[in-house]
Coordinates of C-alpha atoms (C1' of nucleotides) in Angstrom, one line a residue:
Chain O
X1 CA -0.1 1.1 0.5
X2 CA 1.1 2.3 2.9
X3 CA 0.4 0.4 3.9
X4 CA -1.7 -1.0 1.8
X5 CA -2.4 -4.9 2.1
X6 CA -0.1 -7.2 0.0
X7 CA -3.2 -6.8 -2.2
X8 CA -6.3 -8.7 -3.3
X9 CA -8.6 -7.8 -0.5
X10 CA -11.7 -7.5 -2.7
X11 CA -14.0 -7.8 -0.3
X12 CA -17.7 -7.0 -1.5
X13 CA -18.3 -3.5 -0.2
X14 CA -14.6 -2.9 -1.1
X15 CA -15.7 -1.8 -4.5
X16 CA -18.5 0.1 -3.4
X17 CA -16.2 3.3 -3.2
X18 CA -14.3 5.2 -5.7
X19 CA -12.6 3.6 -8.8
X20 CA -9.3 5.1 -7.6
X21 CA -9.4 2.1 -5.2
X22 CA -9.7 -0.6 -7.9
X23 CA -6.4 0.8 -9.5
X24 CA -4.7 1.2 -6.3
X25 CA -5.6 -2.6 -5.2
X26 CA -3.5 -3.5 -8.7
X27 CA -0.7 -1.3 -8.7
X28 CA -0.4 0.0 -5.0
X29 CA 1.1 -3.2 -3.7
X30 CA 4.3 -2.5 -1.9
X31 CA 6.6 -3.3 -5.3
X32 CA 4.2 -3.5 -7.9
X33 CA 4.5 -0.1 -9.2
X34 CA 8.4 -0.9 -9.5
X35 CA 7.8 -4.1 -10.7
X36 CA 5.3 -3.1 -13.5
X37 CA 7.6 -0.1 -14.3
X38 CA 10.6 -2.3 -15.2
X39 CA 8.3 -4.7 -17.3
X40 CA 7.5 -1.5 -19.6
X41 CA 10.8 -1.8 -21.3
X42 CA 10.4 -5.6 -21.9
X43 CA 10.7 -9.4 -20.5
X44 CA 12.4 -9.6 -17.4
X45 CA 13.6 -13.0 -15.5
X46 CA 13.1 -13.6 -11.9
X47 CA 16.6 -12.9 -10.7
X48 CA 17.0 -9.9 -13.2
X49 CA 14.4 -8.1 -11.0
X50 CA 16.7 -9.3 -7.6
X51 CA 19.4 -7.3 -9.4
X52 CA 17.2 -4.5 -10.3
X53 CA 15.8 -4.2 -7.0
X54 CA 18.1 -6.1 -4.2
X55 CA 15.9 -4.4 -1.5
X56 CA 13.2 -7.0 -2.3
X57 CA 13.5 -10.3 -0.9
X58 CA 12.9 -13.7 -2.8
X59 CA 9.6 -14.0 -0.8
X60 CA 8.2 -10.7 -1.7
X61 CA 9.1 -10.8 -5.2
X62 CA 7.6 -14.2 -5.7
X63 CA 4.2 -13.0 -3.8
X64 CA 4.0 -10.1 -5.6
X65 CA 4.4 -11.3 -9.1
X66 CA 1.9 -13.9 -8.4
X67 CA -0.5 -11.3 -7.5
X68 CA 0.3 -9.2 -10.8
X69 CA -0.4 -12.7 -12.6
X70 CA -3.7 -13.5 -11.0
X71 CA -5.0 -10.0 -11.7
X72 CA -3.9 -10.7 -15.2
X73 CA -1.8 -7.9 -15.5
X74 CA 1.6 -9.9 -16.4
X75 CA 2.1 -13.4 -18.0
X76 CA 4.3 -15.9 -16.6
X77 CA 6.3 -18.0 -19.4
X78 CA 8.0 -21.0 -18.0
X79 CA 10.7 -22.4 -20.0
X80 CA 10.8 -26.3 -19.7
X81 CA 14.9 -26.7 -19.2
X82 CA 17.3 -27.2 -16.9
X83 CA 18.5 -25.0 -15.4
X84 CA 15.0 -23.5 -15.1
X85 CA 14.1 -20.2 -16.9
X86 CA 11.2 -17.9 -16.2
X87 CA 10.2 -14.7 -18.0
X88 CA 7.7 -12.2 -17.0
X89 CA 6.0 -9.7 -19.4
X90 CA 3.0 -7.5 -19.5
X91 CA 0.0 -8.8 -20.9
X92 CA -2.4 -6.7 -23.4
X93 CA -4.5 -5.7 -20.2
X94 CA -1.1 -5.0 -18.2
X95 CA -0.2 -2.3 -20.9
X96 CA -3.4 -0.4 -20.5
X97 CA -1.5 0.3 -17.2
X98 CA 1.5 2.0 -18.9
X99 CA 0.3 5.4 -19.0
X100 CA -0.4 5.7 -15.2
X101 CA 3.0 4.1 -14.6
X102 CA 4.9 6.5 -16.7
X103 CA 2.7 9.2 -15.5
X104 CA 3.8 8.2 -11.7
X105 CA 7.4 7.9 -12.9
X106 CA 7.6 11.4 -14.2
X107 CA 5.9 12.9 -10.9
X108 CA 8.3 10.9 -9.0
X109 CA 11.1 12.4 -11.0
X110 CA 10.1 15.9 -10.6
X111 CA 9.3 15.8 -6.6
X112 CA 11.6 13.3 -5.3
X113 CA 13.9 15.8 -4.1
X114 CA 11.2 17.4 -2.2
X115 CA 9.9 14.4 -0.7
X116 CA 13.7 13.5 0.3
X117 CA 14.0 16.9 2.1
X118 CA 10.9 16.3 3.9
X119 CA 12.0 12.9 5.3
X120 CA 15.6 14.6 6.4
X121 CA 13.7 17.3 8.2
X122 CA 11.4 14.9 10.1
X123 CA 14.2 12.7 11.0
X124 CA 16.1 15.9 12.3
X125 CA 13.3 16.3 14.8
X126 CA 14.1 13.2 16.5
Chain F
X1 CA 1.9 -0.1 0.0
X2 CA 1.7 -0.4 2.3
X3 CA 0.8 -3.1 2.4
X4 CA 2.4 -0.9 1.7
X5 CA 3.2 0.7 5.1
X6 CA 1.1 3.4 6.6
X7 CA 3.6 5.4 4.7
X8 CA 6.5 7.5 4.9
X9 CA 9.3 5.0 5.2
X10 CA 11.7 6.9 3.5
X11 CA 14.9 5.0 4.4
X12 CA 17.9 6.3 2.8
X13 CA 18.1 3.8 0.1
X14 CA 14.5 3.4 -0.3
X15 CA 15.2 6.2 -2.9
X16 CA 17.9 4.9 -4.9
X17 CA 15.3 2.9 -7.0
X18 CA 12.8 4.0 -9.7
X19 CA 10.8 7.3 -9.0
X20 CA 7.4 5.4 -9.4
X21 CA 8.1 4.5 -5.7
X22 CA 8.2 8.0 -4.6
X23 CA 5.0 8.5 -6.0
X24 CA 3.5 5.4 -4.6
X25 CA 5.2 6.6 -1.0
X26 CA 2.5 9.4 -1.2
X27 CA -0.7 8.4 -2.8
X28 CA -0.3 4.7 -2.2
X29 CA -1.4 4.3 1.5
X30 CA -4.4 2.4 1.9
X31 CA -7.2 5.2 1.6
X32 CA -5.0 8.1 0.5
X33 CA -5.9 7.7 -3.2
X34 CA -9.5 7.9 -2.3
X35 CA -9.2 10.7 0.2
X36 CA -6.8 13.1 -2.5
X37 CA -9.7 12.0 -5.0
X38 CA -12.7 13.5 -3.1
X39 CA -10.4 16.5 -2.3
X40 CA -10.5 17.6 -6.1
X41 CA -13.5 18.7 -6.3
X42 CA -13.5 20.9 -3.0
X43 CA -12.5 21.2 0.5
X44 CA -13.9 18.5 3.1
X45 CA -14.4 18.5 6.5
X46 CA -13.4 15.5 9.0
X47 CA -17.1 14.0 9.1
X48 CA -17.5 14.6 5.6
X49 CA -15.1 12.1 4.9
X50 CA -16.5 9.7 7.3
X51 CA -20.1 9.9 5.5
X52 CA -18.3 9.7 1.9
X53 CA -16.4 6.5 3.1
X54 CA -18.0 4.9 6.3
X55 CA -15.8 1.8 6.2
X56 CA -12.7 4.2 7.1
X57 CA -12.3 4.3 10.9
X58 CA -11.8 7.5 12.5
X59 CA -8.2 6.5 13.7
X60 CA -7.2 5.5 10.2
X61 CA -8.9 8.8 8.7
X62 CA -6.5 10.5 11.1
X63 CA -3.5 9.1 10.3
X64 CA -4.0 9.1 6.6
X65 CA -4.7 12.6 6.7
X66 CA -1.8 13.7 8.7
X67 CA 0.6 11.9 6.7
X68 CA -0.8 13.7 3.2
X69 CA -0.3 17.0 5.4
X70 CA 3.1 16.0 6.5
X71 CA 3.9 15.3 2.8
X72 CA 2.6 18.9 1.8
X73 CA -0.2 17.3 0.0
X74 CA -3.3 18.6 1.8
X75 CA -3.8 21.7 3.8
X76 CA -5.5 21.5 7.3
X77 CA -7.4 24.5 8.1
X78 CA -8.6 24.5 11.8
X79 CA -11.3 27.4 12.7
X80 CA -11.2 28.2 16.4
X81 CA -14.7 28.2 17.4
X82 CA -17.2 25.7 19.3
X83 CA -18.0 23.3 17.9
X84 CA -14.6 22.9 16.0
X85 CA -14.4 22.9 12.4
X86 CA -11.6 21.6 10.2
X87 CA -11.5 21.8 6.6
X88 CA -9.1 19.7 4.3
X89 CA -7.8 20.7 1.1
X90 CA -5.4 20.1 -1.8
X91 CA -2.2 22.5 -1.6
X92 CA -1.0 23.7 -5.0
X93 CA 1.6 21.0 -4.7
X94 CA -1.3 18.1 -3.9
X95 CA -3.0 19.8 -7.1
X96 CA 0.3 18.3 -9.3
X97 CA -1.1 14.9 -8.4
X98 CA -4.7 15.5 -9.7
X99 CA -3.9 14.2 -13.5
X100 CA -2.5 10.7 -11.9
X101 CA -5.5 10.7 -9.4
X102 CA -8.1 11.0 -12.4
X103 CA -5.9 8.8 -14.6
X104 CA -6.2 6.1 -11.9
X105 CA -9.9 6.7 -11.6
X106 CA -10.9 6.5 -15.2
X107 CA -8.8 3.0 -15.6
X108 CA -10.7 1.9 -12.3
X109 CA -14.1 2.7 -14.1
X110 CA -13.1 0.7 -17.1
X111 CA -11.7 -2.4 -15.7
X112 CA -13.8 -2.7 -12.0
X113 CA -16.1 -5.2 -13.5
X114 CA -13.2 -7.2 -14.5
X115 CA -11.4 -7.0 -11.2
X116 CA -14.5 -8.1 -9.7
X117 CA -14.9 -11.2 -11.7
X118 CA -11.3 -12.1 -10.9
X119 CA -12.0 -11.8 -7.4
X120 CA -15.2 -14.0 -7.7
X121 CA -13.6 -16.6 -9.5
X122 CA -10.7 -17.0 -6.6
X123 CA -13.4 -17.1 -4.1
X124 CA -15.2 -19.9 -6.0
X125 CA -12.2 -21.9 -5.8
X126 CA -12.2 -22.2 -2.0
Chain D
dC1 C1' 17.6 -20.8 -11.7
dG2 C1' 13.3 -20.0 -9.5
dG3 C1' 11.2 -20.7 -6.5
dA4 C1' 8.4 -23.1 -1.7
dA5 C1' 8.0 -24.0 3.1
dT6 C1' 8.7 -22.5 7.9
dC7 C1' 9.4 -19.4 11.7
dC8 C1' 9.3 -15.1 13.5
dA9 C1' 9.0 -9.7 14.7
dT10 C1' 6.7 -5.8 13.9
dG11 C1' 3.3 -2.9 12.5
dA12 C1' -1.3 -2.3 10.5
dC13 C1' -5.5 -1.7 11.5
dG14 C1' -10.2 -2.0 14.2
dA15 C1' -12.8 -1.5 18.6
dT16 C1' -13.5 0.8 21.9
dA17 C1' -13.5 4.9 25.4
dC18 C1' -12.7 9.3 26.5
dT19 C1' -11.7 14.5 25.5
dG20 C1' -11.3 19.7 24.5
Chain X
dC1 C1' -17.2 18.1 15.9
dA2 C1' -13.1 16.5 15.4
dG3 C1' -10.0 14.3 17.0
dT4 C1' -6.7 11.4 21.1
dA5 C1' -5.4 7.1 23.8
dT6 C1' -4.9 2.4 24.9
dC7 C1' -5.4 -2.2 23.6
dG8 C1' -5.6 -6.5 21.1
dT9 C1' -5.6 -9.3 16.6
dC10 C1' -3.9 -10.4 12.7
dA11 C1' -1.6 -9.8 8.3
dT12 C1' 2.8 -8.5 6.3
dG13 C1' 7.1 -9.1 5.2
dG14 C1' 12.1 -10.5 6.7
dA15 C1' 15.3 -14.3 7.5
dT16 C1' 16.6 -19.0 6.8
dT17 C1' 16.6 -23.3 4.9
dC18 C1' 15.5 -26.7 1.4
dC19 C1' 13.9 -28.5 -3.4
dG20 C1' 13.2 -30.0 -8.4

DNA sequence: CGGAATCCATGACGATACTG
DNA sequence: CAGTATCGTCATGGATTCCG
């Protein structure tokens, strides 16, 4: 994912494999799923993401947004003004991912508690 | 998401965020999506995976399978015999992920070519 | 405000060798 | 067959500082 490179390691034979890999290369980045999820209900500015997800550093936010942009999944709109303003939004292509993201969200909601319990148990073993 | 870490970084506040993260923690590992995908059509033995996916090293295969097992997504059946035989299969819990995996597979099939083209273009810029 | 640049620590991952 | 152990490398990602 983890795991998982930051992204974009499409070495030639990387794609021999199953298509699941293609999809995970796009949405599997450490924060990409989350970013895409928040874009489903509309544009977001850089610092909006930081407020929504304080854990992600400025650097990683930039890197992950850039990769999503390169993959054509999101659009970056820069307003020429002072202070600067940048808005991120899903492209039409990016919107094809919405069903998957929402599906992952539902699964996460259902089984979040279970996963937390597993983690708690494992920590107790230390 | 590694990438992504190898997985399993359920630090306490990791779960504050959106449920999409929970799901990606389970299936987002570098090879997890692929392994789960191949388990959908039945049990697989250790060396079967290696044949299906020569790129993955023995070490990584072991690690990723162990994590999936710990997450309760797959079951590891050891047959006490010589030579040893181990079969991996989806648990009932793991099967709840099938729709998502299949959905990711469909998306990957549709847009694989597009993603490869992006990569090709980027390499040409070097 | 929305970054870019630099430095640095850790951990992901591969290669290789060995084993019950 | 199905792993484990050890080692080395390099990418991942955090912290900090600076900038238009």
